[in-house]
Short mmCIF file of C-alpha atoms in Angstrom, two decimals:
data_model
loop_
_atom_site.label_atom_id
_atom_site.label_comp_id
_atom_site.label_asym_id
_atom_site.label_seq_id
_atom_site.Cartn_x
_atom_site.Cartn_y
_atom_site.Cartn_z
CA MET Z 1 3.45 8.82 -5.41
CA TYR Z 2 0.76 7.04 -4.76
CA ALA Z 3 0.38 8.73 -1.64
CA GLN Z 4 0.76 12.41 -2.83
CA MET Z 5 1.11 15.78 -1.01
CA ILE Z 6 0.81 14.37 2.72
CA LYS Z 7 0.76 17.08 5.29
CA SER Z 8 2.22 16.62 8.51
CA THR Z 9 1.96 18.92 11.75
CA GLY Z 10 3.28 21.54 9.84
CA LYS Z 11 5.75 22.20 12.29
CA GLY Z 12 9.41 21.66 12.16
CA VAL Z 13 10.94 18.62 13.18
CA LYS Z 14 11.64 18.60 16.99
CA SER Z 15 14.93 17.68 18.48
CA LEU Z 16 15.21 14.91 20.98
CA ASP Z 17 15.86 17.57 23.45
CA GLU Z 18 12.74 19.29 23.10
CA MET Z 19 10.54 16.16 23.20
CA ASP Z 20 8.84 14.70 26.49
CA PRO Z 21 10.55 11.46 27.60
CA GLN Z 22 7.84 9.47 26.07
CA GLU Z 23 8.06 10.86 22.55
CA ARG Z 24 11.62 10.75 22.84
CA ALA Z 25 11.76 7.17 23.55
CA PHE Z 26 9.66 6.66 20.78
CA GLN Z 27 11.93 8.72 17.95
CA GLU Z 28 14.77 6.69 19.65
CA ARG Z 29 13.44 3.53 18.84
CA ILE Z 30 12.65 4.91 15.07
CA ASP Z 31 16.23 5.96 15.01
CA ALA Z 32 17.81 2.45 15.85
CA GLY Z 33 15.59 0.95 13.39
CA GLY Z 34 12.83 -0.87 15.87
CA LYS Z 35 9.27 -0.89 14.61
CA ILE Z 36 6.24 0.88 16.05
CA GLU Z 37 3.35 -1.79 16.44
CA PRO Z 38 -0.30 -1.00 16.85
CA LYS Z 39 -0.87 -0.97 20.53
CA ASP Z 40 2.54 0.96 20.98
CA TRP Z 41 2.48 4.69 22.32
CA MET Z 42 2.66 6.83 19.30
CA PRO Z 43 2.76 10.96 18.84
CA GLU Z 44 -0.81 11.84 17.73
CA GLY Z 45 0.76 13.29 14.42
CA TYR Z 46 2.60 9.98 13.44
CA ARG Z 47 -0.83 8.14 13.46
CA LYS Z 48 -3.08 11.02 11.80
CA ASN Z 49 -0.06 11.07 8.99
CA LEU Z 50 0.17 7.43 8.71
CA ILE Z 51 -3.57 7.23 8.35
CA ARG Z 52 -3.72 9.68 5.56
CA GLN Z 53 -0.71 8.05 4.05
CA ILE Z 54 -1.81 4.57 4.14
CA GLY Z 55 -5.50 5.58 3.46
CA GLN Z 56 -4.50 7.20 0.42
CA HIS Z 57 -2.35 4.59 -0.76
CA ALA Z 58 -4.82 2.05 -0.23
CA HIS Z 59 -7.65 4.37 -2.34
CA SER Z 60 -4.85 4.27 -5.09
CA GLU Z 61 -4.65 0.77 -5.19
CA ILE Z 62 -8.54 0.39 -5.70
CA VAL Z 63 -9.09 3.39 -7.78
CA GLY Z 64 -6.26 1.97 -9.74
CA GLN Z 65 -8.44 -0.89 -10.73
CA LEU Z 66 -10.72 1.21 -13.33
CA PRO Z 67 -8.26 2.42 -16.11
CA GLU Z 68 -7.14 -1.28 -16.45
CA GLY Z 69 -10.82 -2.40 -16.02
CA ASN Z 70 -11.47 -0.51 -18.91
CA TRP Z 71 -9.40 -2.84 -21.02
CA ILE Z 72 -10.24 -6.52 -19.52
CA THR Z 73 -13.12 -6.95 -21.76
CA ARG Z 74 -11.10 -5.56 -25.15
CA ALA Z 75 -7.75 -7.50 -24.19
CA PRO Z 76 -6.78 -8.43 -27.73
CA THR Z 77 -6.37 -12.23 -26.63
CA LEU Z 78 -7.40 -14.50 -24.15
CA GLU Z 79 -4.03 -14.61 -22.51
CA ARG Z 80 -3.64 -10.85 -22.37
CA LYS Z 81 -7.36 -11.18 -20.74
CA ALA Z 82 -6.57 -13.59 -18.25
CA ILE Z 83 -3.20 -11.71 -17.30
CA LEU Z 84 -4.74 -8.41 -16.81
CA LEU Z 85 -7.65 -10.15 -15.08
CA ALA Z 86 -4.84 -11.18 -12.34
CA LYS Z 87 -3.07 -7.79 -12.32
CA VAL Z 88 -6.40 -6.10 -11.49
CA GLN Z 89 -7.36 -8.42 -8.86
CA ASP Z 90 -3.83 -7.95 -7.46
CA GLU Z 91 -4.61 -4.64 -6.90
CA ALA Z 92 -7.71 -5.11 -5.26
CA GLY Z 93 -5.57 -7.33 -2.58
CA HIS Z 94 -3.30 -4.57 -2.61
CA GLY Z 95 -5.74 -1.84 -1.79
CA LEU Z 96 -6.71 -4.59 0.91
CA TYR Z 97 -3.64 -5.43 2.74
CA LEU Z 98 -3.15 -1.61 3.21
CA TYR Z 99 -6.55 -0.67 4.45
CA CYS Z 100 -6.09 -3.66 7.05
CA ALA Z 101 -2.78 -2.07 7.94
CA ALA Z 102 -4.44 1.54 8.46
CA GLU Z 103 -7.35 -0.15 10.49
CA THR Z 104 -4.65 -0.83 12.95
CA LEU Z 105 -4.19 2.89 13.71
CA GLY Z 106 -7.88 3.17 14.90
CA VAL Z 107 -9.81 4.19 11.81
CA THR Z 108 -12.44 2.09 10.23
CA ARG Z 109 -12.86 0.46 7.04
CA ASP Z 110 -15.95 2.36 6.45
CA GLN Z 111 -14.83 5.66 7.49
CA MET Z 112 -11.68 5.46 4.62
CA THR Z 113 -14.47 4.11 2.27
CA ARG Z 114 -16.89 7.50 3.09
CA ASP Z 115 -13.95 9.68 2.92
CA LEU Z 116 -12.95 8.44 -0.60
CA LEU Z 117 -16.34 8.78 -1.98
CA SER Z 118 -16.81 12.18 -0.42
CA GLY Z 119 -13.93 13.23 -1.80
CA LYS Z 120 -12.27 14.30 1.22
CA MET Z 121 -9.24 11.83 1.09
CA LYS Z 122 -7.50 11.66 -2.23
CA TYR Z 123 -5.94 9.05 -4.60
CA SER Z 124 -2.91 9.15 -6.88
CA SER Z 125 -3.25 11.95 -9.66
CA ILE Z 126 -2.13 9.15 -12.20
CA PHE Z 127 -5.84 7.25 -12.09
CA ASN Z 128 -7.62 10.50 -13.43
CA TYR Z 129 -5.99 9.98 -16.76
CA PRO Z 130 -7.73 8.04 -19.41
CA THR Z 131 -6.35 4.78 -20.93
CA LEU Z 132 -7.43 5.23 -24.56
CA THR Z 133 -5.57 2.30 -26.58
CA TRP Z 134 -4.49 -1.24 -25.62
CA ALA Z 135 -1.06 0.29 -25.55
CA ASP Z 136 -1.91 2.40 -22.55
CA MET Z 137 -2.07 -1.13 -20.58
CA GLY Z 138 1.59 -1.38 -21.62
CA ALA Z 139 2.17 2.08 -20.28
CA VAL Z 140 0.70 1.62 -17.15
CA GLY Z 141 2.34 -1.28 -16.26
CA TRP Z 142 5.67 -0.41 -17.35
CA LEU Z 143 5.77 3.31 -15.99
CA VAL Z 144 2.84 3.58 -13.44
CA ASP Z 145 3.93 0.25 -11.55
CA GLY Z 146 7.61 0.96 -12.22
CA ALA Z 147 6.84 4.62 -10.60
CA ALA Z 148 5.10 2.86 -7.90
CA ILE Z 149 7.77 -0.01 -7.06
CA MET Z 150 10.47 3.02 -6.67
CA ASN Z 151 8.41 4.33 -3.72
CA GLN Z 152 7.30 1.12 -2.21
CA VAL Z 153 10.72 -1.04 -2.06
CA PRO Z 154 12.08 1.84 0.45
CA LEU Z 155 8.81 1.48 2.26
CA GLN Z 156 9.60 -2.07 3.50
CA ARG Z 157 11.49 -0.73 5.77
CA THR Z 158 9.20 1.82 7.31
CA SER Z 159 8.62 2.61 11.19
CA TYR Z 160 5.42 1.33 11.08
CA GLY Z 161 5.27 -2.43 11.43
CA PRO Z 162 1.72 -3.49 9.87
CA TYR Z 163 2.56 -0.91 6.92
CA ALA Z 164 6.10 -2.54 6.39
CA ARG Z 165 4.70 -5.92 6.35
CA ALA Z 166 1.93 -4.91 3.76
CA MET Z 167 4.54 -3.13 1.79
CA VAL Z 168 6.69 -6.83 1.57
CA ARG Z 169 3.78 -8.37 0.14
CA ILE Z 170 2.73 -5.78 -2.58
CA CYS Z 171 6.57 -5.46 -3.29
CA LYS Z 172 6.49 -9.50 -4.38
CA GLU Z 173 3.83 -8.98 -6.76
CA GLU Z 174 4.33 -5.64 -8.09
CA SER Z 175 7.24 -6.75 -10.20
CA PHE Z 176 4.77 -9.16 -12.08
CA HIS Z 177 2.66 -5.95 -13.03
CA GLN Z 178 5.60 -4.08 -14.41
CA ARG Z 179 7.24 -7.00 -16.71
CA GLN Z 180 3.73 -7.71 -17.90
CA GLY Z 181 3.56 -3.75 -18.74
CA TYR Z 182 6.86 -4.19 -20.40
CA ASP Z 183 6.35 -6.91 -22.33
CA ILE Z 184 2.82 -5.47 -23.53
CA MET Z 185 5.22 -2.71 -24.86
CA MET Z 186 7.95 -4.75 -26.41
CA LYS Z 187 5.13 -6.68 -28.86
CA MET Z 188 3.52 -3.29 -29.52
CA ALA Z 189 6.87 -1.46 -30.31
CA LYS Z 190 8.05 -4.40 -32.52
CA GLY Z 191 4.82 -4.86 -34.21
CA THR Z 192 3.41 -3.22 -37.32
CA PRO Z 193 4.14 0.63 -38.07
CA ALA Z 194 0.23 1.34 -36.52
CA GLN Z 195 1.39 -0.64 -33.18
CA ARG Z 196 4.74 1.35 -33.03
CA LYS Z 197 2.82 4.50 -32.99
CA MET Z 198 0.19 3.33 -30.56
CA ALA Z 199 3.21 2.58 -28.30
CA GLN Z 200 4.77 5.99 -28.70
CA ASP Z 201 1.66 7.55 -28.26
CA ALA Z 202 0.73 5.78 -25.16
CA LEU Z 203 4.78 7.03 -23.88
CA ASN Z 204 4.01 10.27 -24.76
CA ARG Z 205 0.73 10.68 -22.58
CA PHE Z 206 1.94 8.85 -19.66
CA TRP Z 207 5.56 10.02 -19.47
CA TYR Z 208 4.93 13.26 -17.40
CA PRO Z 209 1.95 11.99 -15.41
CA SER Z 210 4.41 9.40 -14.41
CA LEU Z 211 6.94 11.98 -13.16
CA MET Z 212 4.13 13.65 -11.26
CA MET Z 213 3.28 10.63 -9.11
CA PHE Z 214 6.41 11.69 -7.03
CA GLY Z 215 5.14 14.71 -6.13
CA PRO Z 216 6.65 18.14 -6.70
CA SER Z 217 10.12 18.59 -5.04
CA ASP Z 218 9.98 18.53 -1.33
CA LYS Z 219 13.88 19.55 -0.44
CA GLU Z 220 12.10 22.12 1.78
CA SER Z 221 9.02 21.00 2.79
CA VAL Z 222 8.70 20.44 6.72
CA HIS Z 223 6.23 17.95 6.00
CA SER Z 224 8.41 15.79 4.42
CA ALA Z 225 11.17 16.49 6.91
CA GLN Z 226 8.64 15.22 9.80
CA SER Z 227 7.68 12.04 7.73
CA MET Z 228 11.65 11.31 6.81
CA ALA Z 229 12.16 11.70 10.67
CA TRP Z 230 9.48 9.11 11.20
CA LYS Z 231 10.53 6.77 8.82
CA ILE Z 232 7.38 6.68 7.11
CA LYS Z 233 8.86 8.31 4.22
CA MET Z 234 12.67 7.19 3.05
CA ASN Z 235 13.43 9.10 0.56
CA THR Z 236 12.79 12.79 -1.18
CA ASN Z 237 10.40 12.87 -3.91
CA ASP Z 238 13.17 14.27 -6.37
CA GLU Z 239 15.80 11.23 -5.52
CA LEU Z 240 12.98 8.89 -6.19
CA ARG Z 241 12.19 10.87 -9.42
CA GLN Z 242 15.72 10.71 -10.60
CA LYS Z 243 16.10 7.11 -10.04
CA PHE Z 244 12.99 6.50 -11.86
CA VAL Z 245 14.11 8.27 -14.82
CA ASP Z 246 17.76 6.91 -14.74
CA GLN Z 247 16.18 3.28 -14.86
CA THR Z 248 13.41 4.04 -17.37
CA VAL Z 249 15.30 5.62 -20.24
CA PRO Z 250 17.28 2.73 -21.36
CA GLN Z 251 14.24 0.74 -21.33
CA ALA Z 252 12.29 3.36 -23.71
CA GLU Z 253 15.81 2.94 -26.01
CA TYR Z 254 15.57 -0.75 -25.82
CA LEU Z 255 11.96 -0.49 -27.29
CA GLY Z 256 13.32 2.07 -29.90
CA LEU Z 257 10.60 4.64 -28.28
CA THR Z 258 11.40 7.97 -27.67
CA VAL Z 259 10.95 9.90 -24.06
CA PRO Z 260 8.86 13.06 -25.28
CA ASP Z 261 11.64 15.39 -23.61
CA GLU Z 262 13.57 17.41 -26.04
CA HIS Z 263 16.02 18.31 -22.93
CA LEU Z 264 16.55 14.89 -21.76
CA LYS Z 265 20.52 14.42 -21.60
CA TRP Z 266 22.52 12.16 -19.69
CA ASN Z 267 24.87 14.23 -17.04
CA GLU Z 268 28.22 12.73 -16.50
CA GLU Z 269 28.94 14.57 -13.67
CA LYS Z 270 26.03 13.56 -11.72
CA GLY Z 271 25.73 10.10 -13.24
CA GLY Z 272 21.96 10.48 -13.97
CA TYR Z 273 19.88 12.30 -16.56
CA ASP Z 274 18.86 15.70 -16.59
CA PHE Z 275 15.15 15.99 -17.79
CA SER Z 276 12.41 18.50 -17.89
CA GLU Z 277 9.88 18.70 -15.11
CA PRO Z 278 6.41 18.04 -15.35
CA ASP Z 279 3.79 20.63 -15.66
CA TRP Z 280 3.05 21.09 -11.86
CA GLU Z 281 -0.18 23.18 -12.93
CA GLU Z 282 -1.47 20.85 -14.33
CA PHE Z 283 -0.92 18.38 -11.38
CA PHE Z 284 -2.35 20.55 -8.94
CA ASP Z 285 -5.50 21.13 -11.15
CA VAL Z 286 -5.86 17.23 -11.54
CA LEU Z 287 -5.41 17.01 -7.34
CA LYS Z 288 -8.20 19.57 -7.13
CA GLY Z 289 -10.15 17.53 -9.04
CA ASN Z 290 -10.19 18.79 -12.54
CA GLY Z 291 -8.44 15.93 -14.28
CA PRO Z 292 -9.86 14.13 -17.33
CA CYS Z 293 -11.27 11.29 -15.52
CA ASN Z 294 -11.77 12.44 -11.82
CA THR Z 295 -15.34 12.67 -11.81
CA GLU Z 296 -15.75 9.34 -13.66
CA ARG Z 297 -13.48 7.41 -11.01
CA LEU Z 298 -15.57 8.82 -8.18
CA GLU Z 299 -18.66 8.21 -9.69
CA ALA Z 300 -17.38 4.74 -10.65
CA ARG Z 301 -16.64 3.93 -6.76
CA ASN Z 302 -19.76 5.42 -5.53
CA LYS Z 303 -21.91 3.62 -7.96
CA ALA Z 304 -20.03 0.24 -6.77
CA TRP Z 305 -21.08 1.39 -3.17
CA ASP Z 306 -24.34 2.10 -3.65
CA ASN Z 307 -25.16 -0.72 -5.63
CA GLY Z 308 -23.47 -3.04 -3.39
CA ARG Z 309 -25.26 -2.01 -0.21
CA TRP Z 310 -27.82 -4.66 -0.25
CA VAL Z 311 -25.28 -7.63 -0.65
CA ARG Z 312 -23.39 -6.14 2.48
CA GLU Z 313 -26.56 -5.82 4.32
CA GLY Z 314 -28.04 -9.01 3.43
CA LEU Z 315 -25.13 -11.21 3.86
CA LEU Z 316 -24.85 -9.40 7.19
CA ALA Z 317 -28.42 -10.46 8.18
CA HIS Z 318 -27.95 -13.91 6.90
CA ALA Z 319 -24.86 -14.33 9.17
CA ALA Z 320 -26.84 -13.26 12.05
CA LYS Z 321 -29.79 -15.42 11.11
CA LYS Z 322 -27.31 -18.31 10.96
CA ARG Z 323 -25.96 -17.48 14.29
CA ILE Z 324 -29.17 -17.53 16.12
CA ALA Z 325 -30.27 -20.81 14.44
CA LYS Z 326 -27.16 -22.60 15.72
CA LEU Z 327 -27.34 -20.99 19.08
CA ALA Z 328 -30.83 -22.29 19.14
CA ALA Z 329 -29.88 -25.83 18.34
CA GLU Z 330 -27.06 -26.18 21.09
CA MET A 1 -6.18 -1.17 18.68
CA SER A 2 -3.96 1.14 20.16
CA SER A 3 -6.24 4.59 19.90
CA PRO A 4 -5.24 6.82 22.31
CA GLU A 5 -8.06 9.09 23.61
CA SER A 6 -7.53 12.26 21.44
CA SER A 7 -7.78 10.33 18.28
CA PRO A 8 -10.20 12.64 15.90
CA TYR A 9 -11.51 9.33 14.55
CA ARG A 10 -13.33 8.48 17.80
CA GLU A 11 -15.97 11.29 17.45
CA THR A 12 -16.91 9.83 14.20
CA HIS A 13 -17.66 5.83 13.63
CA ALA A 14 -14.34 4.30 14.78
CA GLU A 15 -14.65 1.76 17.16
CA LYS A 16 -12.20 -0.56 19.03
CA HIS A 17 -10.21 -2.30 16.57
CA GLY A 18 -12.11 -5.64 15.82
CA LYS A 19 -15.39 -4.82 17.15
CA ALA A 20 -18.43 -5.65 14.99
CA ARG A 21 -20.23 -2.48 13.69
CA ALA A 22 -23.50 -1.83 12.42
CA THR A 23 -22.79 -1.32 8.67
CA GLU A 24 -19.32 -3.00 8.56
CA TRP A 25 -18.53 -6.67 8.41
CA PRO A 26 -16.91 -7.87 11.31
CA LEU A 27 -13.24 -8.14 11.06
CA TRP A 28 -10.96 -11.16 11.13
CA GLU A 29 -7.66 -11.94 11.70
CA ILE A 30 -6.01 -14.68 8.96
CA PHE A 31 -3.33 -17.07 9.72
CA ILE A 32 -1.86 -19.15 6.71
CA ARG A 33 0.30 -22.23 7.05
CA GLY A 34 2.95 -22.42 4.14
CA GLN A 35 3.83 -25.47 2.12
CA HIS A 36 6.76 -26.54 4.56
CA GLY A 37 5.36 -27.93 7.30
CA LEU A 38 5.51 -24.60 9.63
CA SER A 39 2.71 -23.23 11.81
CA HIS A 40 -0.16 -21.09 10.76
CA ARG A 41 1.44 -17.51 10.60
CA HIS A 42 -0.68 -14.28 11.00
CA VAL A 43 -0.59 -12.55 7.44
CA GLY A 44 -3.20 -9.74 7.91
CA SER A 45 -6.88 -8.87 8.60
CA LEU A 46 -10.39 -8.78 6.52
CA HIS A 47 -13.73 -8.34 6.79
CA ALA A 48 -16.00 -10.96 6.24
CA ALA A 49 -20.26 -11.50 7.42
CA ASP A 50 -19.26 -14.99 8.77
CA ALA A 51 -16.49 -17.64 9.07
CA GLU A 52 -17.23 -19.27 5.53
CA MET A 53 -16.84 -16.19 3.80
CA ALA A 54 -13.56 -15.31 6.10
CA ILE A 55 -12.05 -18.08 4.75
CA LYS A 56 -13.22 -17.88 0.99
CA ASN A 57 -11.87 -14.13 1.08
CA ALA A 58 -8.42 -15.13 2.95
CA ARG A 59 -8.15 -17.53 0.01
CA ASP A 60 -8.63 -14.81 -2.61
CA VAL A 61 -6.67 -11.62 -0.53
CA TYR A 62 -3.84 -13.97 0.78
CA THR A 63 -3.11 -17.17 -1.41
CA ARG A 64 -3.04 -15.75 -4.82
CA ARG A 65 0.49 -17.48 -5.36
CA ASN A 66 0.21 -20.51 -3.34
CA GLU A 67 1.35 -19.18 -0.08
CA GLY A 68 -0.28 -21.59 1.88
CA VAL A 69 -2.23 -25.09 2.06
CA SER A 70 -4.26 -23.91 5.43
CA ILE A 71 -6.12 -21.21 6.75
CA TRP A 72 -7.37 -20.06 10.00
CA ALA A 73 -9.63 -17.12 10.14
CA ILE A 74 -10.44 -15.88 13.80
CA PRO A 75 -12.88 -13.04 14.78
CA ALA A 76 -10.42 -10.24 15.46
CA GLU A 77 -12.22 -9.31 18.80
CA ALA A 78 -11.58 -12.87 20.01
CA ILE A 79 -8.00 -12.38 20.38
CA ALA A 80 -6.30 -11.49 23.69
CA ALA A 81 -3.16 -9.77 23.33
CA SER A 82 -0.23 -8.65 25.87
CA SER A 83 0.22 -4.88 26.03
CA PRO A 84 3.30 -3.31 25.48
CA GLU A 85 3.55 -1.82 29.02
CA ASP A 86 3.84 -4.96 30.45
CA LYS A 87 6.90 -5.65 28.31
CA GLY A 88 9.45 -5.53 31.34
CA PRO A 89 8.07 -7.89 33.97
CA MET A 90 6.99 -10.23 31.24
CA TYR A 91 10.07 -10.30 29.24
CA ASP A 92 12.97 -9.25 31.37
CA PRO A 93 13.22 -12.12 33.92
CA ALA A 94 14.21 -14.33 30.97
CA ASN A 95 17.45 -12.34 30.75
CA ASP A 96 18.92 -13.55 33.98
CA LYS A 97 18.33 -17.24 33.39
CA VAL A 98 21.51 -17.35 30.55
CA TYR A 99 22.05 -20.91 31.90
CA ARG A 100 18.69 -21.86 29.88
CA HIS A 101 20.78 -21.56 26.66
CA PRO A 102 22.94 -24.53 25.67
CA THR A 103 25.97 -21.99 25.06
CA PHE A 104 26.03 -21.55 28.93
CA PHE A 105 27.56 -24.54 29.42
CA ASP A 106 31.59 -25.36 27.94
CA ILE A 107 32.28 -28.60 26.71
CA PRO A 108 35.68 -29.87 25.85
CA ASP A 109 36.06 -30.20 22.31
CA GLU A 110 37.26 -33.84 22.88
CA VAL A 111 33.79 -34.69 23.87
CA GLY A 112 32.54 -34.43 20.47
CA ALA A 113 29.15 -33.00 19.14
CA MET A 114 26.45 -32.22 21.84
#
């Protein structure tokens, strides 16, 4: 998802009997649906995992502005441009809600930023794909934000209070994103033959990368089992991917577009679609940094950070000067 | 805010939640009062060089959809918070004073609404 391949302690999930009293009380509180708050005791693994997960999620929101930012100056109408601007601004906001949740765990914003810029911390693989046509803005909103919503709605019930509260805010806003994307797709799919072709092409290119957003199957993963016991992950990757496909295929049919999967077939017995897996080798390659846009994305973030340095320092100096002047006047 | 001693981020640049750092703008906690006359409510935090900027940023980050009509920005380090370990002594005594709740008293139906 927006946080892919988060590795936990690597050990299996401890049973309550194996835990010391403090950890046991912590786990029992989570089992009972209680929330963990910043000043509460927590196992170090829980803290580290959450920092990685929330941080990666925040970075994804921030880097996720870039593929869409590409089209702000090229939007076909003034209205589309204003809408896209508002959407990209929301993504910045989502990043900020999440950074502030992560900071309550004892990591600083600067540290997270440094780890993103150095490539130490990751962001979602999806943002390493290019947005080549205006129809991609439709596909990103419809599919990418749609996949994000699948994951984020259950996370509103996650055990860490600040994370859950950030998710509530984000989910409220995310639905606008998906609908504006689908709105673009409807316009394109019902437009000229050339526009239809663009819409189909965007679906072709974004379908499998969207399925990859949920990460590889984690049925057997000890990391996922631990995260689920801690309720910082609420569903398996396969469950969410299935749900996404089941929801999205009828939406593609409404548009008159074809999902690029010859094995896609309704399975009456399971009450869901059978579908092809994405190319997981490609996924791991993109995560490693070899996607079409990895270099460009990180360069853009590094450039923004470096070029903004004088502003950050200047405003800090100005604030200090004002404070001193105010003290002197008193 | 809660870092136990062993956090790996301790050795690097992390300092206590809310404390201003050399390169990082100070952290502000943001409170917003909604439309309907309720109190200001904590919505999250953000970084800003000074109070004026904190309020401007809070407007952009937390009120993009008419969520509020008034903003408070408070330096995070100025907030004193109770600690979870004191939960017992702080809140348990309230439990044995049930007579503080109106439902403690049985009032006959004939008396009417009270």
